[in-house]
PDB file of C-alpha atoms in Angstrom:
ATOM      1  CA  ASP A   1     108.842 109.418 103.064  1.00 94.00           C
ATOM      2  CA  ILE A   2     105.359 110.713 103.864  1.00 96.00           C
ATOM      3  CA  GLN A   3     105.171 114.502 103.772  1.00 97.00           C
ATOM      4  CA  MET A   4     102.647 116.273 105.988  1.00 97.00           C
ATOM      5  CA  THR A   5     101.332 119.673 104.907  1.00 97.00           C
ATOM      6  CA  GLN A   6      99.431 121.800 107.404  1.00 97.00           C
ATOM      7  CA  SER A   7      97.359 124.888 106.742  1.00 96.00           C
ATOM      8  CA  PRO A   8      97.059 127.641 107.613  1.00 96.00           C
ATOM      9  CA  SER A   9     100.461 128.358 109.137  1.00 97.00           C
ATOM     10  CA  SER A  10      98.818 130.836 111.491  1.00 97.00           C
ATOM     11  CA  VAL A  11      95.327 131.958 112.399  1.00 97.00           C
ATOM     12  CA  SER A  12      94.026 134.789 114.509  1.00 97.00           C
ATOM     13  CA  ALA A  13      90.578 134.338 116.011  1.00 96.00           C
ATOM     14  CA  SER A  14      88.383 135.522 118.860  1.00 96.00           C
ATOM     15  CA  VAL A  15      87.138 133.755 121.958  1.00 97.00           C
ATOM     16  CA  GLY A  16      84.170 131.618 121.005  1.00 96.00           C
ATOM     17  CA  ASP A  17      85.142 131.279 117.355  1.00 97.00           C
ATOM     18  CA  ARG A  18      85.292 127.953 115.546  1.00 97.00           C
ATOM     19  CA  VAL A  19      88.798 127.219 114.277  1.00 97.00           C
ATOM     20  CA  THR A  20      89.697 124.575 111.724  1.00 98.00           C
ATOM     21  CA  ILE A  21      93.207 123.367 110.906  1.00 98.00           C
ATOM     22  CA  THR A  22      93.883 120.986 108.048  1.00 98.00           C
ATOM     23  CA  CYS A  23      96.624 118.459 107.486  1.00 98.00           C
ATOM     24  CA  ARG A  24      97.291 116.669 104.220  1.00 98.00           C
ATOM     25  CA  ALA A  25      99.487 113.604 103.790  1.00 98.00           C
ATOM     26  CA  SER A  26     101.450 112.979 100.600  1.00 97.00           C
ATOM     27  CA  GLN A  27     100.106 109.406 100.526  1.00 97.00           C
ATOM     28  CA  THR A  28      97.437 107.518 102.359  1.00 97.00           C
ATOM     29  CA  ILE A  29      98.005 107.036 106.076  1.00 96.00           C
ATOM     30  CA  ASP A  30      94.583 105.500 106.801  1.00 96.00           C
ATOM     31  CA  SER A  31      93.753 106.921 110.255  1.00 96.00           C
ATOM     32  CA  TRP A  32      97.293 106.950 111.560  1.00 97.00           C
ATOM     33  CA  LEU A  33      97.334 110.597 112.550  1.00 97.00           C
ATOM     34  CA  ALA A  34      97.891 112.418 115.825  1.00 97.00           C
ATOM     35  CA  TRP A  35      97.412 116.064 116.736  1.00 98.00           C
ATOM     36  CA  TYR A  36      99.508 117.892 119.346  1.00 98.00           C
ATOM     37  CA  GLN A  37      99.242 121.209 121.133  1.00 98.00           C
ATOM     38  CA  GLN A  38     102.439 123.018 122.082  1.00 98.00           C
ATOM     39  CA  LYS A  39     102.503 126.068 124.312  1.00 97.00           C
ATOM     40  CA  PRO A  40     105.593 128.309 124.562  1.00 94.00           C
ATOM     41  CA  GLY A  41     108.382 126.745 126.590  1.00 92.00           C
ATOM     42  CA  LYS A  42     106.573 123.430 126.904  1.00 96.00           C
ATOM     43  CA  ALA A  43     106.796 120.045 125.228  1.00 96.00           C
ATOM     44  CA  PRO A  44     103.973 119.082 122.855  1.00 97.00           C
ATOM     45  CA  GLN A  45     100.982 117.264 124.306  1.00 96.00           C
ATOM     46  CA  VAL A  46      98.771 114.906 122.346  1.00 96.00           C
ATOM     47  CA  LEU A  47      95.165 115.989 121.790  1.00 97.00           C
ATOM     48  CA  ILE A  48      93.892 113.484 119.254  1.00 97.00           C
ATOM     49  CA  TYR A  49      95.125 110.069 118.140  1.00 95.00           C
ATOM     50  CA  ALA A  50      93.980 107.732 115.380  1.00 95.00           C
ATOM     51  CA  ALA A  51      92.631 110.814 113.590  1.00 96.00           C
ATOM     52  CA  SER A  52      89.511 111.228 115.705  1.00 96.00           C
ATOM     53  CA  ASN A  53      90.061 109.810 119.195  1.00 96.00           C
ATOM     54  CA  LEU A  54      90.233 112.377 121.962  1.00 96.00           C
ATOM     55  CA  GLU A  55      92.992 111.753 124.482  1.00 95.00           C
ATOM     56  CA  SER A  56      91.804 111.480 128.077  1.00 94.00           C
ATOM     57  CA  GLY A  57      91.473 114.857 129.757  1.00 95.00           C
ATOM     58  CA  VAL A  58      91.350 116.886 126.547  1.00 97.00           C
ATOM     59  CA  PRO A  59      88.383 119.288 126.424  1.00 96.00           C
ATOM     60  CA  LEU A  60      85.465 118.227 124.241  1.00 97.00           C
ATOM     61  CA  ARG A  61      85.709 121.398 122.164  1.00 97.00           C
ATOM     62  CA  PHE A  62      88.608 119.691 120.362  1.00 98.00           C
ATOM     63  CA  SER A  63      87.749 117.181 117.658  1.00 97.00           C
ATOM     64  CA  GLY A  64      89.514 115.457 114.793  1.00 97.00           C
ATOM     65  CA  SER A  65      88.268 113.962 111.567  1.00 97.00           C
ATOM     66  CA  GLY A  66      89.468 112.510 108.302  1.00 97.00           C
ATOM     67  CA  SER A  67      91.138 109.437 106.879  1.00 97.00           C
ATOM     68  CA  GLY A  68      93.364 108.587 103.966  1.00 97.00           C
ATOM     69  CA  THR A  69      95.183 111.804 103.106  1.00 97.00           C
ATOM     70  CA  ASP A  70      93.028 114.665 104.429  1.00 98.00           C
ATOM     71  CA  PHE A  71      92.516 115.458 108.092  1.00 98.00           C
ATOM     72  CA  THR A  72      91.033 118.236 110.201  1.00 98.00           C
ATOM     73  CA  LEU A  73      91.433 119.475 113.738  1.00 98.00           C
ATOM     74  CA  THR A  74      88.532 121.617 114.927  1.00 98.00           C
ATOM     75  CA  ILE A  75      88.242 123.779 118.005  1.00 97.00           C
ATOM     76  CA  SER A  76      84.518 124.373 118.299  1.00 97.00           C
ATOM     77  CA  SER A  77      84.595 127.358 120.643  1.00 96.00           C
ATOM     78  CA  LEU A  78      88.013 128.921 121.052  1.00 97.00           C
ATOM     79  CA  GLN A  79      89.132 129.655 124.597  1.00 97.00           C
ATOM     80  CA  PRO A  80      92.017 131.881 125.767  1.00 96.00           C
ATOM     81  CA  GLU A  81      94.010 128.866 126.923  1.00 96.00           C
ATOM     82  CA  ASP A  82      93.929 127.434 123.399  1.00 97.00           C
ATOM     83  CA  SER A  83      96.513 129.957 122.236  1.00 97.00           C
ATOM     84  CA  ALA A  84      99.288 127.619 121.087  1.00 97.00           C
ATOM     85  CA  THR A  85     100.897 125.968 118.091  1.00 98.00           C
ATOM     86  CA  TYR A  86      99.277 122.805 116.774  1.00 98.00           C
ATOM     87  CA  TYR A  87     101.056 119.993 114.903  1.00 98.00           C
ATOM     88  CA  CYS A  88      99.866 116.918 113.067  1.00 98.00           C
ATOM     89  CA  GLN A  89     102.023 113.771 112.928  1.00 98.00           C
ATOM     90  CA  GLN A  90     101.654 110.689 110.775  1.00 97.00           C
ATOM     91  CA  ALA A  91     102.099 107.291 112.402  1.00 96.00           C
ATOM     92  CA  LYS A  92     101.655 105.110 109.331  1.00 95.00           C
ATOM     93  CA  SER A  93     105.321 104.343 108.858  1.00 94.00           C
ATOM     94  CA  PHE A  94     108.894 105.333 109.609  1.00 95.00           C
ATOM     95  CA  PRO A  95     110.272 107.911 109.088  1.00 96.00           C
ATOM     96  CA  LEU A  96     107.704 109.546 111.333  1.00 97.00           C
ATOM     97  CA  THR A  97     106.885 113.049 110.141  1.00 97.00           C
ATOM     98  CA  PHE A  98     105.182 116.172 111.439  1.00 98.00           C
ATOM     99  CA  GLY A  99     103.313 118.957 109.756  1.00 97.00           C
ATOM    100  CA  GLY A 100     104.869 122.400 109.834  1.00 97.00           C
ATOM    101  CA  GLY A 101     102.582 123.668 112.570  1.00 97.00           C
ATOM    102  CA  THR A 102      99.712 126.135 112.909  1.00 98.00           C
ATOM    103  CA  LYS A 103      99.989 128.997 115.359  1.00 97.00           C
ATOM    104  CA  VAL A 104      96.634 129.952 116.860  1.00 97.00           C
ATOM    105  CA  GLU A 105      96.458 133.457 118.275  1.00 96.00           C
ATOM    106  CA  ILE A 106      93.586 134.949 120.208  1.00 93.00           C
TER     107      ILE A 106
ATOM    108  CA  GLN B   1     104.210 107.209 136.079  1.00 92.00           C
ATOM    109  CA  LEU B   2     106.725 107.189 133.247  1.00 93.00           C
ATOM    110  CA  GLN B   3     109.109 110.154 133.239  1.00 97.00           C
ATOM    111  CA  LEU B   4     111.971 111.076 130.928  1.00 97.00           C
ATOM    112  CA  GLN B   5     114.836 113.501 131.510  1.00 97.00           C
ATOM    113  CA  GLU B   6     117.429 114.683 129.003  1.00 97.00           C
ATOM    114  CA  SER B   7     121.032 115.413 129.929  1.00 97.00           C
ATOM    115  CA  GLY B   8     124.207 116.347 128.105  1.00 95.00           C
ATOM    116  CA  PRO B   9     126.383 119.270 127.056  1.00 95.00           C
ATOM    117  CA  ARG B  10     124.512 122.441 126.156  1.00 96.00           C
ATOM    118  CA  LEU B  11     127.282 123.809 123.934  1.00 97.00           C
ATOM    119  CA  VAL B  12     129.016 121.905 121.159  1.00 97.00           C
ATOM    120  CA  LYS B  13     131.693 123.235 118.831  1.00 97.00           C
ATOM    121  CA  PRO B  14     131.170 123.003 115.063  1.00 96.00           C
ATOM    122  CA  SER B  15     132.348 119.670 113.583  1.00 96.00           C
ATOM    123  CA  GLU B  16     132.210 118.026 117.015  1.00 97.00           C
ATOM    124  CA  THR B  17     129.782 115.346 118.220  1.00 97.00           C
ATOM    125  CA  LEU B  18     126.562 116.122 120.063  1.00 97.00           C
ATOM    126  CA  SER B  19     125.807 113.519 122.727  1.00 97.00           C
ATOM    127  CA  LEU B  20     122.621 113.378 124.760  1.00 98.00           C
ATOM    128  CA  THR B  21     121.241 110.877 127.259  1.00 98.00           C
ATOM    129  CA  CYS B  22     117.669 110.291 128.349  1.00 98.00           C
ATOM    130  CA  THR B  23     117.088 108.770 131.773  1.00 98.00           C
ATOM    131  CA  VAL B  24     113.834 106.841 132.099  1.00 96.00           C
ATOM    132  CA  SER B  25     112.035 106.414 135.399  1.00 95.00           C
ATOM    133  CA  GLY B  26     108.777 104.630 136.116  1.00 93.00           C
ATOM    134  CA  GLY B  27     109.349 102.188 133.277  1.00 91.00           C
ATOM    135  CA  SER B  28     111.992 100.040 131.608  1.00 91.00           C
ATOM    136  CA  VAL B  29     113.764 100.658 128.305  1.00 90.00           C
ATOM    137  CA  SER B  30     114.352  96.917 127.922  1.00 86.00           C
ATOM    138  CA  SER B  31     110.896  95.543 128.596  1.00 73.00           C
ATOM    139  CA  ASP B  32     108.301  98.139 127.664  1.00 70.00           C
ATOM    140  CA  LYS B  33     107.301  97.288 124.103  1.00 78.00           C
ATOM    141  CA  ASP B  34     107.610 100.777 122.744  1.00 88.00           C
ATOM    142  CA  TYR B  35     110.036 102.912 120.783  1.00 95.00           C
ATOM    143  CA  TRP B  36     112.362 105.252 122.635  1.00 96.00           C
ATOM    144  CA  SER B  37     112.829 108.346 120.529  1.00 97.00           C
ATOM    145  CA  TRP B  38     114.508 111.698 119.982  1.00 98.00           C
ATOM    146  CA  ILE B  39     112.818 114.732 118.443  1.00 98.00           C
ATOM    147  CA  ARG B  40     114.295 118.183 117.969  1.00 98.00           C
ATOM    148  CA  GLN B  41     112.951 121.686 117.438  1.00 98.00           C
ATOM    149  CA  PRO B  42     115.163 124.518 116.157  1.00 97.00           C
ATOM    150  CA  PRO B  43     114.402 127.856 117.821  1.00 96.00           C
ATOM    151  CA  GLY B  44     111.127 129.227 116.482  1.00 94.00           C
ATOM    152  CA  LYS B  45     110.611 126.277 114.132  1.00 96.00           C
ATOM    153  CA  GLY B  46     108.703 123.010 113.949  1.00 96.00           C
ATOM    154  CA  LEU B  47     109.270 119.483 115.193  1.00 98.00           C
ATOM    155  CA  GLU B  48     111.664 117.049 113.509  1.00 98.00           C
ATOM    156  CA  TRP B  49     111.797 113.356 114.382  1.00 98.00           C
ATOM    157  CA  ILE B  50     115.435 112.216 114.618  1.00 98.00           C
ATOM    158  CA  ALA B  51     115.471 108.540 115.571  1.00 98.00           C
ATOM    159  CA  SER B  52     113.750 105.749 117.486  1.00 97.00           C
ATOM    160  CA  ILE B  53     114.946 102.514 119.024  1.00 96.00           C
ATOM    161  CA  TYR B  54     112.721  99.574 119.877  1.00 94.00           C
ATOM    162  CA  TYR B  55     113.112  97.852 123.244  1.00 88.00           C
ATOM    163  CA  SER B  56     114.675  94.929 121.388  1.00 87.00           C
ATOM    164  CA  GLY B  57     117.341  97.193 119.876  1.00 89.00           C
ATOM    165  CA  SER B  58     115.986  97.732 116.353  1.00 93.00           C
ATOM    166  CA  THR B  59     116.724 101.258 115.181  1.00 96.00           C
ATOM    167  CA  TYR B  60     114.981 103.722 112.870  1.00 97.00           C
ATOM    168  CA  TYR B  61     116.501 106.970 111.611  1.00 97.00           C
ATOM    169  CA  ASN B  62     115.436 110.115 109.813  1.00 97.00           C
ATOM    170  CA  PRO B  63     116.935 109.684 106.328  1.00 96.00           C
ATOM    171  CA  SER B  64     118.138 113.288 106.335  1.00 96.00           C
ATOM    172  CA  LEU B  65     120.284 112.596 109.415  1.00 96.00           C
ATOM    173  CA  ARG B  66     121.010 108.892 109.042  1.00 95.00           C
ATOM    174  CA  SER B  67     124.678 109.261 108.122  1.00 96.00           C
ATOM    175  CA  ARG B  68     125.416 111.253 111.291  1.00 97.00           C
ATOM    176  CA  VAL B  69     123.091 109.792 113.923  1.00 98.00           C
ATOM    177  CA  THR B  70     123.288 106.835 116.297  1.00 98.00           C
ATOM    178  CA  ILE B  71     120.699 105.904 118.918  1.00 97.00           C
ATOM    179  CA  PHE B  72     121.376 103.206 121.495  1.00 95.00           C
ATOM    180  CA  LEU B  73     120.079 101.722 124.724  1.00 94.00           C
ATOM    181  CA  ASP B  74     121.889 101.348 128.048  1.00 94.00           C
ATOM    182  CA  THR B  75     119.688  98.833 129.806  1.00 92.00           C
ATOM    183  CA  SER B  76     121.898  98.684 132.899  1.00 94.00           C
ATOM    184  CA  ARG B  77     121.214 102.371 133.559  1.00 96.00           C
ATOM    185  CA  ASN B  78     117.698 102.419 132.069  1.00 95.00           C
ATOM    186  CA  GLN B  79     118.766 105.083 129.606  1.00 96.00           C
ATOM    187  CA  PHE B  80     118.881 105.675 125.896  1.00 97.00           C
ATOM    188  CA  SER B  81     121.233 108.004 124.096  1.00 98.00           C
ATOM    189  CA  LEU B  82     121.766 109.999 120.922  1.00 98.00           C
ATOM    190  CA  ARG B  83     124.988 110.776 119.117  1.00 98.00           C
ATOM    191  CA  LEU B  84     125.029 113.281 116.263  1.00 98.00           C
ATOM    192  CA  THR B  85     128.393 113.717 114.583  1.00 97.00           C
ATOM    193  CA  SER B  86     129.831 116.635 112.602  1.00 96.00           C
ATOM    194  CA  GLY B  87     127.681 119.261 114.297  1.00 96.00           C
ATOM    195  CA  THR B  88     126.805 122.484 112.498  1.00 96.00           C
ATOM    196  CA  ALA B  89     124.785 125.560 113.414  1.00 96.00           C
ATOM    197  CA  ALA B  90     121.788 123.864 111.787  1.00 97.00           C
ATOM    198  CA  ASP B  91     121.840 121.311 114.614  1.00 98.00           C
ATOM    199  CA  THR B  92     121.173 124.020 117.205  1.00 98.00           C
ATOM    200  CA  ALA B  93     117.811 123.031 118.655  1.00 98.00           C
ATOM    201  CA  LEU B  94     115.755 122.012 121.638  1.00 98.00           C
ATOM    202  CA  TYR B  95     116.190 118.243 121.861  1.00 98.00           C
ATOM    203  CA  TYR B  96     113.396 116.152 123.385  1.00 98.00           C
ATOM    204  CA  CYS B  97     113.468 112.524 124.387  1.00 98.00           C
ATOM    205  CA  THR B  98     110.136 110.764 124.285  1.00 97.00           C
ATOM    206  CA  ARG B  99     108.410 107.420 123.934  1.00 96.00           C
ATOM    207  CA  TYR B 100     106.615 106.478 120.730  1.00 95.00           C
ATOM    208  CA  ILE B 101     103.637 104.233 121.390  1.00 93.00           C
ATOM    209  CA  SER B 102     103.204 102.287 118.164  1.00 89.00           C
ATOM    210  CA  ALA B 103      99.830 100.828 119.145  1.00 89.00           C
ATOM    211  CA  THR B 104      98.265 104.271 119.143  1.00 89.00           C
ATOM    212  CA  GLY B 105     100.757 106.239 117.067  1.00 92.00           C
ATOM    213  CA  TRP B 106     101.685 109.051 119.356  1.00 95.00           C
ATOM    214  CA  PHE B 107     104.633 110.326 121.369  1.00 96.00           C
ATOM    215  CA  ASP B 108     104.090 110.415 125.131  1.00 94.00           C
ATOM    216  CA  PRO B 109     105.450 111.354 127.577  1.00 95.00           C
ATOM    217  CA  TRP B 110     108.102 113.882 126.639  1.00 97.00           C
ATOM    218  CA  GLY B 111     111.105 115.111 128.547  1.00 97.00           C
ATOM    219  CA  GLN B 112     111.280 118.805 129.276  1.00 96.00           C
ATOM    220  CA  GLY B 113     113.771 119.273 126.451  1.00 97.00           C
ATOM    221  CA  THR B 114     117.352 120.482 126.462  1.00 97.00           C
ATOM    222  CA  LEU B 115     118.664 123.307 124.298  1.00 97.00           C
ATOM    223  CA  VAL B 116     121.886 122.414 122.517  1.00 98.00           C
ATOM    224  CA  THR B 117     123.799 125.163 120.753  1.00 97.00           C
ATOM    225  CA  VAL B 118     126.435 124.424 118.136  1.00 97.00           C
ATOM    226  CA  SER B 119     128.821 127.354 118.136  1.00 95.00           C
ATOM    227  CA  SER B 120     132.496 128.131 118.487  1.00 93.00           C
TER     228      SER B 120
END
């Protein structure tokens, strides 16, 4: 199984700050990585797929990078509505696995 | 527009079987070439993939749950279902049904989720 390790587990930042979340896979997953945003009481929503492709409708302040085993989600200028928990998910192979999540507080 | 909706008992007694159904609208479980899936989230914790079933019927399970889990399609009702046997308090979670799009590698859309509590 491919293990996904996210860091940090939580981050507190101010409006306008740049926030970076990292995700590391236990073995290479090429670019088979998605990022999700989950707000309280809601289902997760995809932000990024294939490591760096922005899903339609997602604000441009979100970006993803990386390949192989190391990946990054960056919020370039944090907004109040970005307060949420973020998860990475590998799509290289079954069993599909998620990172432990990063809670972003503003 | 594809929509998914979970249904099933909200309270299950320990050692009993948890059964959930996902009703799909705006698409077909038997013709859309994607994986119909279940994911759960214990209160205050992260996401755990449980199982997926391909439109053709091929199944994939989380190894940690494999011995207790069954996923199956009901094409006549355009539904897919989950059975989890020998429930324990550790199975208390918000259960989501969703579609896994293998071409792009993400889950979308998701149902609203249903909270299942395992307790006597």
